[in-house]
GROMACS .gro file of C-alpha atoms in nm:
model
  179
    1MET     CA    1  -0.001  -0.016  -0.010
    2SER     CA    2   0.120   0.337  -0.098
    3ARG     CA    3   0.171   0.634   0.173
    4ALA     CA    4   0.125   1.002   0.093
    5ASP     CA    5   0.174   1.321   0.275
    6ILE     CA    6   0.009   1.636   0.240
    7ILE     CA    7   0.199   1.943   0.335
    8THR     CA    8  -0.006   2.234   0.414
    9ALA     CA    9  -0.070   2.555   0.631
   10GLN     CA   10  -0.333   2.793   0.749
   11GLY     CA   11  -0.506   2.949   0.474
   12PHE     CA   12  -0.495   2.642   0.231
   13GLN     CA   13  -0.716   2.607  -0.049
   14ASP     CA   14  -1.013   2.372   0.083
   15HIS     CA   15  -1.095   2.184  -0.206
   16ASP     CA   16  -0.731   2.090  -0.275
   17VAL     CA   17  -0.665   1.934   0.069
   18ILE     CA   18  -1.035   1.772   0.062
   19TYR     CA   19  -1.009   1.608  -0.277
   20THR     CA   20  -0.651   1.497  -0.257
   21TRP     CA   21  -0.687   1.342   0.090
   22TYR     CA   22  -1.020   1.173   0.004
   23ARG     CA   23  -0.894   1.045  -0.307
   24CYS     CA   24  -0.572   0.890  -0.177
   25ARG     CA   25  -0.811   0.716   0.085
   26GLU     CA   26  -1.030   0.586  -0.179
   27GLU     CA   27  -0.733   0.450  -0.365
   28GLY     CA   28  -0.652   0.254  -0.046
   29TRP     CA   29  -0.358   0.463   0.033
   30ASP     CA   30  -0.246   0.560   0.408
   31VAL     CA   31  -0.229   0.961   0.394
   32ASP     CA   32  -0.096   1.204   0.636
   33ILE     CA   33  -0.161   1.593   0.659
   34ALA     CA   34   0.177   1.778   0.778
   35THR     CA   35   0.127   2.128   0.919
   36LYS     CA   36   0.408   2.334   1.114
   37ASP     CA   37   0.444   2.179   1.436
   38GLY     CA   38   0.127   1.937   1.391
   39ARG     CA   39  -0.098   2.217   1.484
   40PRO     CA   40  -0.452   2.246   1.362
   41VAL     CA   41  -0.509   2.486   1.067
   42ASP     CA   42  -0.809   2.609   0.886
   43GLY     CA   43  -0.851   2.651   0.514
   44LYS     CA   44  -0.945   2.973   0.304
   45TYR     CA   45  -1.313   2.882   0.329
   46GLY     CA   46  -1.304   2.759   0.695
   47THR     CA   47  -1.243   2.376   0.644
   48PRO     CA   48  -1.064   2.249   0.990
   49LEU     CA   49  -0.774   2.037   0.971
   50PRO     CA   50  -0.800   1.750   1.102
   51MET     CA   51  -1.116   1.720   0.872
   52ASP     CA   52  -1.327   1.477   1.036
   53LYS     CA   53  -1.341   1.196   1.310
   54THR     CA   54  -1.157   0.946   1.069
   55ALA     CA   55  -0.858   1.161   1.004
   56GLY     CA   56  -0.551   1.086   1.229
   57PRO     CA   57  -0.372   1.363   1.410
   58LEU     CA   58  -0.164   1.597   1.208
   59VAL     CA   59   0.189   1.540   1.156
   60SER     CA   60   0.459   1.780   1.252
   61PHE     CA   61   0.734   1.916   1.010
   62ASP     CA   62   0.965   1.781   1.248
   63ASP     CA   63   0.824   1.424   1.201
   64LEU     CA   64   0.832   1.413   0.818
   65ASP     CA   65   1.052   1.112   0.721
   66VAL     CA   66   1.129   1.047   0.349
   67ASP     CA   67   1.146   0.634   0.446
   68GLU     CA   68   0.784   0.660   0.545
   69TYR     CA   69   0.628   0.798   0.237
   70ASP     CA   70   0.609   0.753  -0.160
   71VAL     CA   71   0.426   1.084  -0.227
   72VAL     CA   72   0.442   1.434  -0.122
   73LEU     CA   73   0.118   1.640  -0.240
   74LEU     CA   74   0.191   2.011  -0.227
   75THR     CA   75  -0.155   2.169  -0.233
   76GLY     CA   76  -0.244   2.533  -0.314
   77GLY     CA   77  -0.410   2.844  -0.222
   78HIS     CA   78  -0.175   3.120  -0.220
   79GLU     CA   79  -0.146   3.182   0.151
   80ALA     CA   80  -0.049   2.817   0.259
   81PRO     CA   81   0.221   2.737   0.018
   82ASP     CA   82   0.390   3.100   0.075
   83ARG     CA   83   0.383   3.006   0.458
   84VAL     CA   84   0.516   2.636   0.398
   85ARG     CA   85   0.802   2.754   0.165
   86GLN     CA   86   0.952   2.957   0.436
   87ASP     CA   87   1.000   2.659   0.662
   88LYS     CA   88   1.327   2.473   0.602
   89ARG     CA   89   1.186   2.170   0.772
   90ALA     CA   90   0.909   2.129   0.479
   91THR     CA   91   1.146   2.256   0.181
   92GLY     CA   92   1.433   2.020   0.325
   93PHE     CA   93   1.184   1.711   0.341
   94VAL     CA   94   1.061   1.781  -0.025
   95ALA     CA   95   1.407   1.825  -0.144
   96GLU     CA   96   1.490   1.463  -0.004
   97MET     CA   97   1.197   1.331  -0.136
   98ASP     CA   98   1.306   1.427  -0.486
   99LYS     CA   99   1.658   1.318  -0.412
  100ALA     CA  100   1.533   0.962  -0.342
  101GLY     CA  101   1.339   0.962  -0.664
  102LYS     CA  102   0.991   0.950  -0.487
  103VAL     CA  103   0.707   1.138  -0.601
  104VAL     CA  104   0.684   1.527  -0.549
  105ALA     CA  105   0.367   1.663  -0.686
  106GLY     CA  106   0.259   2.036  -0.689
  107LEU     CA  107  -0.101   2.166  -0.746
  108CYS     CA  108  -0.177   2.521  -0.829
  109HIS     CA  109   0.049   2.736  -0.599
  110GLY     CA  110   0.174   2.428  -0.452
  111PRO     CA  111   0.502   2.442  -0.691
  112TRP     CA  112   0.599   2.735  -0.485
  113ILE     CA  113   0.711   2.506  -0.224
  114MET     CA  114   0.907   2.314  -0.505
  115VAL     CA  115   1.060   2.628  -0.618
  116SER     CA  116   1.172   2.698  -0.248
  117ALA     CA  117   1.304   2.344  -0.223
  118GLY     CA  118   1.508   2.371  -0.539
  119VAL     CA  119   1.356   2.074  -0.711
  120LEU     CA  120   1.259   2.228  -1.038
  121LYS     CA  121   1.584   2.336  -1.195
  122ASP     CA  122   1.622   2.166  -1.538
  123ARG     CA  123   1.273   2.022  -1.525
  124LYS     CA  124   0.962   2.050  -1.743
  125ALA     CA  125   0.675   2.193  -1.571
  126CYS     CA  126   0.323   2.378  -1.590
  127ALA     CA  127   0.229   2.655  -1.383
  128TYR     CA  128  -0.039   2.867  -1.235
  129ILE     CA  129  -0.033   3.229  -1.386
  130GLY     CA  130   0.075   3.373  -1.071
  131LEU     CA  131   0.360   3.191  -0.990
  132ARG     CA  132   0.474   3.121  -1.361
  133ASP     CA  133   0.783   3.366  -1.326
  134ASP     CA  134   0.883   3.199  -1.018
  135VAL     CA  135   0.890   2.863  -1.165
  136ILE     CA  136   1.064   3.007  -1.479
  137ASN     CA  137   1.310   3.191  -1.249
  138ALA     CA  138   1.377   2.858  -1.053
  139GLY     CA  139   1.500   2.694  -1.374
  140ALA     CA  140   1.213   2.501  -1.492
  141ASP     CA  141   1.125   2.471  -1.868
  142VAL     CA  142   0.758   2.603  -1.836
  143VAL     CA  143   0.489   2.466  -2.078
  144ASP     CA  144   0.122   2.541  -2.113
  145ALA     CA  145  -0.062   2.246  -1.985
  146SER     CA  146  -0.304   2.111  -1.730
  147VAL     CA  147  -0.062   1.861  -1.584
  148ILE     CA  148   0.301   1.792  -1.657
  149VAL     CA  149   0.510   1.489  -1.548
  150ASP     CA  150   0.899   1.502  -1.524
  151GLY     CA  151   1.042   1.190  -1.393
  152ASN     CA  152   0.924   1.191  -1.042
  153ILE     CA  153   0.814   1.561  -1.059
  154ILE     CA  154   0.442   1.631  -1.143
  155THR     CA  155   0.300   1.993  -1.146
  156CYS     CA  156  -0.062   2.093  -1.220
  157SER     CA  157  -0.137   2.462  -1.328
  158TYR     CA  158  -0.487   2.496  -1.172
  159TYR     CA  159  -0.698   2.324  -0.918
  160ALA     CA  160  -0.963   2.286  -1.182
  161TYR     CA  161  -0.778   1.999  -1.301
  162VAL     CA  162  -0.722   1.810  -0.984
  163GLY     CA  163  -0.904   1.493  -1.112
  164GLU     CA  164  -0.639   1.473  -1.385
  165PHE     CA  165  -0.336   1.568  -1.136
  166MET     CA  166  -0.462   1.265  -0.894
  167ARG     CA  167  -0.483   1.011  -1.160
  168THR     CA  168  -0.140   1.105  -1.294
  169VAL     CA  169  -0.001   1.093  -0.915
  170PHE     CA  170  -0.133   0.745  -0.876
  171GLU     CA  171   0.014   0.633  -1.222
  172THR     CA  172   0.334   0.788  -1.146
  173ALA     CA  173   0.353   0.608  -0.813
  174ASN     CA  174   0.270   0.308  -0.947
  175LYS     CA  175   0.522   0.310  -1.222
  176LEU     CA  176   0.811   0.435  -0.995
  177ALA     CA  177   0.708   0.145  -0.730
  178ALA     CA  178   0.725  -0.126  -1.031
  179ALA     CA  179   1.074  -0.003  -1.151
   0.00000   0.00000   0.00000
C-alpha cells in the first residue's frame, strides 16, 4: 500500500486538500497531513484540519521522514504554500523526497514550495499564472498544460485539473514502485 503526505498551512485551498486526501483514501493509500508543529489549521473557506473523526492527527514538519512516504502532495491556495515554503523543515523534506526519486507533486500554488526546495531546475513543468515567473526563475522549462510529469516531479497549473492531477499521481507512483 502506498503512503502519501499532504503538506499545508493556515489558509490552504480547501478543495485541494479535501479532494486529494479523500482520493488517496479512496485509492486505498495511507495519507497524512503535515502542518507546522502538527497544529490544527483552517482553510481559506473554513475547513478545519484535521477534517473529520476518521482523520489521524496532524503530523509535524519535524516528523516528516522520507522513508515513510512514497508521495508528497503540495496543495494550493496562495497563503498556505507561501507559509510552507518559508519553513526549512518542509522544503528540506521535499528536496529529500526528490533526491530519493519519490513523487513530488504540486497543485496550483503548491509548486511554490518546489521552487523553494530547489527541485524544479532543469525540469519541465506547468504553472499557475500567478507563479509562472517564479517557476521559470527556478530553472524550469514551463509549458502550457494542465498537468506535466517530468520523472518523479508532477506539476498541475490549476485546481480545476485536480482529477487529472490525482490520476497522474497514482499512475506515476505505481510506475516508480514497479521499476
